[in-house]
mmCIF file of C-alpha atoms in Angstrom:
data_model
loop_
_atom_site.group_PDB
_atom_site.id
_atom_site.type_symbol
_atom_site.label_atom_id
_atom_site.label_comp_id
_atom_site.label_asym_id
_atom_site.label_seq_id
_atom_site.Cartn_x
_atom_site.Cartn_y
_atom_site.Cartn_z
ATOM 1 C CA UNK I 316 18.885 21.030 2.404
ATOM 2 C CA UNK I 317 16.677 18.344 3.905
ATOM 3 C CA UNK I 318 15.911 17.755 7.518
ATOM 4 C CA UNK I 319 16.592 14.073 8.170
ATOM 5 C CA UNK I 320 16.000 11.814 11.165
ATOM 6 C CA UNK I 321 18.154 8.671 11.376
ATOM 7 C CA UNK I 322 17.507 5.739 13.726
ATOM 8 C CA UNK I 323 19.913 2.850 14.301
ATOM 9 C CA UNK I 324 21.146 1.032 17.412
ATOM 10 C CA UNK I 325 24.699 1.175 16.089
ATOM 11 C CA UNK I 326 26.299 4.512 16.919
ATOM 12 C CA UNK I 327 28.978 3.783 14.294
ATOM 13 C CA UNK I 328 26.325 3.459 11.592
ATOM 14 C CA UNK I 329 24.587 6.619 12.810
ATOM 15 C CA UNK I 330 27.807 8.625 12.746
ATOM 16 C CA UNK I 331 28.623 7.343 9.271
ATOM 17 C CA UNK I 332 25.155 8.325 7.995
ATOM 18 C CA UNK I 333 25.345 11.708 9.687
ATOM 19 C CA UNK I 334 28.747 12.603 8.255
ATOM 20 C CA UNK I 335 27.735 11.478 4.750
ATOM 21 C CA UNK I 336 24.597 13.618 4.795
ATOM 22 C CA UNK I 337 26.159 16.642 6.506
ATOM 23 C CA UNK I 338 28.674 16.873 3.659
ATOM 24 C CA UNK I 339 25.774 17.545 1.307
ATOM 25 C CA UNK I 340 24.366 20.201 3.614
ATOM 26 C CA UNK I 341 21.536 18.143 5.075
ATOM 27 C CA UNK I 342 20.517 18.583 8.688
ATOM 28 C CA UNK I 343 20.592 15.274 10.553
ATOM 29 C CA UNK I 344 19.233 14.204 13.940
ATOM 30 C CA UNK I 345 20.303 10.765 15.137
ATOM 31 C CA UNK I 346 18.658 8.380 17.569
ATOM 32 C CA UNK I 347 19.462 4.921 18.919
ATOM 33 C CA UNK I 348 15.992 4.311 20.364
ATOM 34 C CA UNK I 349 12.717 4.270 18.473
ATOM 35 C CA UNK I 350 10.751 5.807 21.341
ATOM 36 C CA UNK I 351 13.065 8.837 21.420
ATOM 37 C CA UNK I 352 12.900 9.208 17.636
ATOM 38 C CA UNK I 353 9.091 9.094 17.787
ATOM 39 C CA UNK I 354 9.043 11.744 20.498
ATOM 40 C CA UNK I 355 11.145 13.999 18.260
ATOM 41 C CA UNK I 356 8.869 13.355 15.269
ATOM 42 C CA UNK I 357 6.006 14.561 17.456
ATOM 43 C CA UNK I 358 7.788 17.853 18.065
ATOM 44 C CA UNK I 359 9.445 18.635 14.729
ATOM 45 C CA UNK I 360 8.766 17.997 11.063
ATOM 46 C CA UNK I 361 11.394 16.014 9.115
ATOM 47 C CA UNK I 362 11.662 15.621 5.329
ATOM 48 C CA UNK I 363 13.070 12.102 5.433
ATOM 49 C CA UNK I 364 13.363 9.271 7.952
ATOM 50 C CA UNK I 365 16.090 6.626 7.831
ATOM 51 C CA UNK I 366 15.698 3.537 10.004
ATOM 52 C CA UNK I 367 17.407 0.245 10.706
ATOM 53 C CA UNK I 368 15.256 -2.902 11.047
ATOM 54 C CA UNK I 369 16.779 -5.009 13.811
ATOM 55 C CA UNK I 370 16.888 -2.885 16.921
ATOM 56 C CA UNK I 371 16.269 -3.542 20.608
ATOM 57 C CA UNK I 372 13.432 -1.783 22.425
ATOM 58 C CA UNK I 373 11.504 -1.043 19.206
ATOM 59 C CA UNK I 374 12.199 -2.811 15.919
ATOM 60 C CA UNK I 375 12.181 -1.002 12.578
ATOM 61 C CA UNK I 376 8.845 -2.413 11.357
ATOM 62 C CA UNK I 377 7.034 -1.293 14.514
ATOM 63 C CA UNK I 378 8.740 2.085 14.274
ATOM 64 C CA UNK I 379 7.576 2.548 10.663
ATOM 65 C CA UNK I 380 4.013 1.573 11.606
ATOM 66 C CA UNK I 381 4.034 4.104 14.442
ATOM 67 C CA UNK I 382 5.437 6.819 12.181
ATOM 68 C CA UNK I 383 2.751 6.181 9.582
ATOM 69 C CA UNK I 384 0.123 6.489 12.311
ATOM 70 C CA UNK I 385 1.233 10.094 12.933
ATOM 71 C CA UNK I 386 -1.008 12.396 10.940
ATOM 72 C CA UNK I 387 1.815 14.578 9.588
ATOM 73 C CA UNK I 388 4.028 11.636 8.551
ATOM 74 C CA UNK I 389 1.660 9.723 6.284
ATOM 75 C CA UNK I 390 3.658 10.558 3.154
ATOM 76 C CA UNK I 391 7.154 11.382 4.430
ATOM 77 C CA UNK I 392 9.713 9.125 2.710
ATOM 78 C CA UNK I 393 11.134 6.385 4.932
ATOM 79 C CA UNK I 394 14.393 4.734 3.923
ATOM 80 C CA UNK I 395 15.109 1.343 5.489
ATOM 81 C CA UNK I 396 18.596 -0.023 6.146
ATOM 82 C CA UNK I 397 18.714 -3.766 5.558
ATOM 83 C CA UNK I 398 21.235 -6.571 5.325
ATOM 84 C CA UNK I 399 21.495 -9.128 2.523
ATOM 85 C CA UNK I 400 19.765 -11.745 4.637
ATOM 86 C CA UNK I 401 16.693 -9.607 5.264
ATOM 87 C CA UNK I 402 14.963 -10.057 1.905
ATOM 88 C CA UNK I 403 11.687 -11.119 3.540
ATOM 89 C CA UNK I 404 11.778 -8.170 5.866
ATOM 90 C CA UNK I 405 11.973 -5.739 2.952
ATOM 91 C CA UNK I 406 8.461 -6.796 2.016
ATOM 92 C CA UNK I 407 7.299 -6.440 5.628
ATOM 93 C CA UNK I 408 8.849 -2.972 5.722
ATOM 94 C CA UNK I 409 7.177 -2.000 2.460
ATOM 95 C CA UNK I 410 3.802 -3.144 3.777
ATOM 96 C CA UNK I 411 4.387 -1.162 6.969
ATOM 97 C CA UNK I 412 4.953 1.981 4.902
ATOM 98 C CA UNK I 413 8.637 2.128 3.939
ATOM 99 C CA UNK I 414 9.441 3.996 0.745
ATOM 100 C CA UNK I 415 12.792 2.448 -0.195
ATOM 101 C CA UNK I 416 15.686 0.469 1.223
ATOM 102 C CA UNK I 417 19.419 0.368 1.012
ATOM 103 C CA UNK I 418 21.544 -2.688 1.786
ATOM 104 C CA UNK I 419 24.313 -2.378 4.349
ATOM 105 C CA UNK I 420 27.158 -1.734 4.005
ATOM 106 C CA UNK I 421 26.812 1.195 1.632
ATOM 107 C CA UNK I 422 29.154 3.963 0.598
ATOM 108 C CA UNK I 423 28.369 7.621 1.334
ATOM 109 C CA UNK I 424 27.766 8.096 -2.409
ATOM 110 C CA UNK I 425 25.215 5.270 -2.531
ATOM 111 C CA UNK I 426 23.387 6.685 0.473
ATOM 112 C CA UNK I 427 23.324 10.190 -1.015
ATOM 113 C CA UNK I 428 22.050 8.860 -4.318
ATOM 114 C CA UNK I 429 19.073 7.132 -2.645
ATOM 115 C CA UNK I 430 18.381 10.123 -0.416
ATOM 116 C CA UNK I 431 18.367 12.512 -3.392
ATOM 117 C CA UNK I 432 16.050 10.165 -5.243
ATOM 118 C CA UNK I 433 13.393 9.734 -2.561
ATOM 119 C CA UNK I 434 13.541 13.071 -0.740
ATOM 120 C CA UNK I 435 12.960 15.512 -3.575
ATOM 121 C CA UNK N 118 -0.795 -22.619 45.597
ATOM 122 C CA UNK N 119 0.571 -22.090 42.106
ATOM 123 C CA UNK N 120 1.644 -25.083 40.102
ATOM 124 C CA UNK N 121 5.177 -24.872 38.666
ATOM 125 C CA UNK N 122 5.036 -24.592 34.890
ATOM 126 C CA UNK N 123 7.469 -26.385 32.566
ATOM 127 C CA UNK N 124 9.782 -24.489 30.221
ATOM 128 C CA UNK N 125 7.959 -25.671 27.108
ATOM 129 C CA UNK N 126 4.618 -24.521 28.460
ATOM 130 C CA UNK N 127 6.071 -21.171 29.471
ATOM 131 C CA UNK N 128 7.598 -20.543 26.031
ATOM 132 C CA UNK N 129 4.363 -21.521 24.305
ATOM 133 C CA UNK N 130 2.481 -19.022 26.474
ATOM 134 C CA UNK N 131 5.159 -16.383 25.973
ATOM 135 C CA UNK N 132 4.800 -16.668 22.198
ATOM 136 C CA UNK N 133 0.994 -16.725 22.232
ATOM 137 C CA UNK N 134 0.199 -14.003 24.727
ATOM 138 C CA UNK N 135 -0.353 -10.457 23.575
ATOM 139 C CA UNK N 136 -0.741 -9.229 27.140
ATOM 140 C CA UNK N 137 2.494 -7.383 27.962
ATOM 141 C CA UNK N 138 2.005 -7.855 31.705
ATOM 142 C CA UNK N 139 1.608 -11.634 31.233
ATOM 143 C CA UNK N 140 4.642 -11.675 28.918
ATOM 144 C CA UNK N 141 6.753 -9.908 31.541
ATOM 145 C CA UNK N 142 5.587 -12.364 34.224
ATOM 146 C CA UNK N 143 6.534 -15.374 32.099
ATOM 147 C CA UNK N 144 9.848 -13.760 31.149
ATOM 148 C CA UNK N 145 10.766 -13.301 34.826
ATOM 149 C CA UNK N 146 9.720 -16.881 35.607
ATOM 150 C CA UNK N 147 11.924 -18.180 32.794
ATOM 151 C CA UNK N 148 14.889 -16.108 33.941
ATOM 152 C CA UNK N 149 14.518 -17.436 37.486
ATOM 153 C CA UNK N 150 14.701 -21.040 36.286
ATOM 154 C CA UNK N 151 17.482 -20.414 33.777
ATOM 155 C CA UNK N 152 18.374 -24.019 33.005
ATOM 156 C CA UNK N 153 19.689 -25.458 29.718
ATOM 157 C CA UNK N 154 16.177 -25.972 28.347
ATOM 158 C CA UNK N 155 15.349 -22.336 28.971
ATOM 159 C CA UNK N 156 18.578 -21.119 27.388
ATOM 160 C CA UNK N 157 17.773 -23.249 24.316
ATOM 161 C CA UNK N 158 14.257 -21.813 24.302
ATOM 162 C CA UNK N 159 15.538 -18.248 24.247
ATOM 163 C CA UNK N 160 18.021 -19.151 21.508
ATOM 164 C CA UNK N 161 15.151 -20.544 19.415
ATOM 165 C CA UNK N 162 13.299 -17.265 19.908
ATOM 166 C CA UNK N 163 16.140 -15.429 18.140
ATOM 167 C CA UNK N 164 14.819 -17.034 14.930
ATOM 168 C CA UNK N 165 11.190 -16.019 15.557
ATOM 169 C CA UNK N 166 9.412 -13.742 13.063
ATOM 170 C CA UNK N 167 8.135 -11.465 15.822
ATOM 171 C CA UNK N 168 10.841 -8.851 16.497
ATOM 172 C CA UNK N 169 9.564 -8.185 20.014
ATOM 173 C CA UNK N 170 10.184 -11.856 20.869
ATOM 174 C CA UNK N 171 13.638 -11.727 19.276
ATOM 175 C CA UNK N 172 14.446 -8.639 21.319
ATOM 176 C CA UNK N 173 13.159 -10.304 24.474
ATOM 177 C CA UNK N 174 15.444 -13.278 23.775
ATOM 178 C CA UNK N 175 18.459 -10.987 23.273
ATOM 179 C CA UNK N 176 17.695 -9.225 26.550
ATOM 180 C CA UNK N 177 17.281 -12.557 28.360
ATOM 181 C CA UNK N 178 20.507 -14.048 27.021
ATOM 182 C CA UNK N 179 22.427 -10.917 28.062
ATOM 183 C CA UNK N 180 20.887 -11.228 31.544
ATOM 184 C CA UNK N 181 21.721 -14.927 31.728
ATOM 185 C CA UNK N 182 25.302 -13.922 31.091
ATOM 186 C CA UNK N 183 27.828 -16.711 31.907
ATOM 187 C CA UNK N 184 25.104 -19.377 31.910
ATOM 188 C CA UNK N 185 24.199 -18.594 28.316
ATOM 189 C CA UNK N 186 27.734 -17.905 27.094
ATOM 190 C CA UNK N 187 28.594 -21.355 25.605
ATOM 191 C CA UNK N 188 25.381 -21.557 23.568
ATOM 192 C CA UNK N 189 25.504 -17.946 22.404
ATOM 193 C CA UNK N 190 29.127 -18.339 21.353
ATOM 194 C CA UNK N 191 28.077 -21.180 19.031
ATOM 195 C CA UNK N 192 25.760 -18.753 17.228
ATOM 196 C CA UNK N 193 28.802 -16.892 15.907
ATOM 197 C CA UNK N 194 29.136 -19.837 13.521
ATOM 198 C CA UNK N 195 25.582 -19.520 12.171
ATOM 199 C CA UNK N 196 25.209 -19.169 8.423
ATOM 200 C CA UNK N 197 22.684 -16.391 9.000
ATOM 201 C CA UNK N 198 24.352 -12.979 9.167
ATOM 202 C CA UNK N 199 21.596 -11.569 11.397
ATOM 203 C CA UNK N 200 21.996 -14.375 13.919
ATOM 204 C CA UNK N 201 25.747 -13.701 14.028
ATOM 205 C CA UNK N 202 24.953 -10.020 14.637
ATOM 206 C CA UNK N 203 22.576 -10.982 17.480
ATOM 207 C CA UNK N 204 25.322 -13.199 18.938
ATOM 208 C CA UNK N 205 27.815 -10.321 18.730
ATOM 209 C CA UNK N 206 25.263 -8.011 20.400
ATOM 210 C CA UNK N 207 24.637 -10.470 23.240
ATOM 211 C CA UNK N 208 28.307 -11.321 23.793
ATOM 212 C CA UNK N 209 29.298 -7.655 23.523
ATOM 213 C CA UNK N 210 26.762 -6.670 26.188
ATOM 214 C CA UNK N 211 27.489 -9.550 28.582
ATOM 215 C CA UNK N 212 29.249 -8.761 31.844
ATOM 216 C CA UNK N 213 31.202 -12.015 31.536
ATOM 217 C CA UNK N 214 34.614 -11.068 30.072
ATOM 218 C CA UNK N 215 34.496 -14.178 27.899
ATOM 219 C CA UNK N 216 31.861 -12.363 25.824
ATOM 220 C CA UNK N 217 34.231 -9.703 24.513
ATOM 221 C CA UNK N 218 37.046 -12.259 24.228
ATOM 222 C CA UNK N 219 34.825 -14.482 22.062
ATOM 223 C CA UNK N 220 33.886 -11.726 19.615
ATOM 224 C CA UNK N 221 37.508 -10.549 19.507
ATOM 225 C CA UNK N 222 38.596 -14.091 18.491
ATOM 226 C CA UNK N 223 35.746 -14.347 16.030
ATOM 227 C CA UNK N 224 36.896 -11.183 14.283
ATOM 228 C CA UNK N 225 39.849 -13.123 12.880
ATOM 229 C CA UNK N 226 37.589 -15.382 10.829
ATOM 230 C CA UNK N 227 34.480 -13.258 10.197
ATOM 231 C CA UNK N 228 34.040 -12.148 6.593
ATOM 232 C CA UNK N 229 30.722 -10.292 6.723
ATOM 233 C CA UNK N 230 31.163 -6.519 6.910
ATOM 234 C CA UNK N 231 28.040 -5.913 9.011
ATOM 235 C CA UNK N 232 29.036 -8.473 11.643
ATOM 236 C CA UNK N 233 32.602 -7.135 11.674
ATOM 237 C CA UNK N 234 31.342 -3.550 12.090
ATOM 238 C CA UNK N 235 29.361 -4.517 15.188
ATOM 239 C CA UNK N 236 32.337 -6.290 16.754
ATOM 240 C CA UNK N 237 34.547 -3.299 15.988
ATOM 241 C CA UNK N 238 32.021 -1.064 17.737
ATOM 242 C CA UNK N 239 32.094 -3.261 20.857
ATOM 243 C CA UNK N 240 35.900 -3.404 20.882
ATOM 244 C CA UNK N 241 35.985 0.382 20.649
ATOM 245 C CA UNK N 242 33.713 0.552 23.645
ATOM 246 C CA UNK N 243 34.879 -2.313 25.848
ATOM 247 C CA UNK N 244 38.254 -3.316 24.410
ATOM 248 C CA UNK N 245 41.716 -2.023 25.258
ATOM 249 C CA UNK N 246 44.869 -0.689 23.575
ATOM 250 C CA UNK N 247 45.972 -4.216 22.751
ATOM 251 C CA UNK N 248 43.084 -4.440 20.304
ATOM 252 C CA UNK N 249 44.444 -1.632 18.124
ATOM 253 C CA UNK N 250 46.713 -3.811 15.907
ATOM 254 C CA UNK N 251 43.810 -6.218 15.306
ATOM 255 C CA UNK N 252 41.522 -3.326 14.430
ATOM 256 C CA UNK N 253 44.124 -1.805 12.121
ATOM 257 C CA UNK N 254 44.511 -5.104 10.290
ATOM 258 C CA UNK N 255 40.846 -4.921 9.261
ATOM 259 C CA UNK N 256 41.468 -1.898 7.031
ATOM 260 C CA UNK N 257 43.717 -3.918 4.756
ATOM 261 C CA UNK N 258 41.633 -7.084 5.010
ATOM 262 C CA UNK N 259 38.350 -5.485 3.960
ATOM 263 C CA UNK N 260 39.334 -2.347 2.033
ATOM 264 C CA UNK N 261 35.785 -1.148 2.663
ATOM 265 C CA UNK N 262 34.781 2.452 3.520
ATOM 266 C CA UNK N 263 32.396 1.540 6.340
ATOM 267 C CA UNK N 264 34.935 -0.739 8.013
ATOM 268 C CA UNK N 265 37.573 1.984 7.616
ATOM 269 C CA UNK N 266 35.187 4.408 9.312
ATOM 270 C CA UNK N 267 34.256 1.965 12.100
ATOM 271 C CA UNK N 268 37.914 1.093 12.760
ATOM 272 C CA UNK N 269 38.986 4.744 12.923
ATOM 273 C CA UNK N 270 36.179 5.497 15.327
ATOM 274 C CA UNK N 271 36.961 2.502 17.566
ATOM 275 C CA UNK N 272 40.686 3.297 17.688
ATOM 276 C CA UNK N 273 39.943 6.919 18.480
ATOM 277 C CA UNK N 274 37.695 5.779 21.328
ATOM 278 C CA UNK N 275 40.350 3.407 22.703
ATOM 279 C CA UNK N 276 43.085 6.050 22.493
ATOM 280 C CA UNK N 277 40.962 8.625 24.251
ATOM 281 C CA UNK N 278 40.200 6.123 26.995
ATOM 282 C CA UNK N 279 36.532 6.287 26.129
ATOM 283 C CA UNK N 280 36.010 2.613 26.944
#
């Protein structure tokens, strides 16, 4: 069981991620705002972080940079959710500290496969 | 006495400044003017590399509401999936009822799953029972697990009167 934090401005996407991961016994906390997710990361330790890129208030790249600035999240895997048209942003995300990405839309099986791979 | 600044000058300063207070001041000044040039300026910012500027533009276009509607609606025809998502976000958040109507109409021709999923989410939130047949038709059209999930969730929300 992994403790996972998921951040996306779409509540539909968050629910889909949550249900997929819960089925495998993972514990999932969901957030629609980067600032709230960061506050939670300051209080609790998570094994994996999943984040969208395009979000209001705080975008995914800024969020990743802020996570990497937290002393206890320097090496925690960060999975980025991207769209087909965001090829350039994948590189930006990698430079900011992302570990891997998955292209939306994805099936629950595809998500679980990536999660198992990066959150060992 | 302060000299009135032109839209071009304001956008240039908005893009260049790193001072958040200055950025906010310019943003408010632009919103107060809110003419066609300013609407075009905010639309251009949606394509900017800096996500904070893109987000500012989304926020502004939502605020500009009916004034920005015609130009934002055109963005639904962009070839860029992300721009169509931004357009759906802006139209979905607008108070002007034409916003929701525009994304509802667009759903009939949209083929990208991510754009469709956003529109479905807005219809679940701000739509009505009459949207259910349209939402149901998407299951067959896309045969895609995420759309199936989004549609079920939106219909459930509409039926429970959660909008």
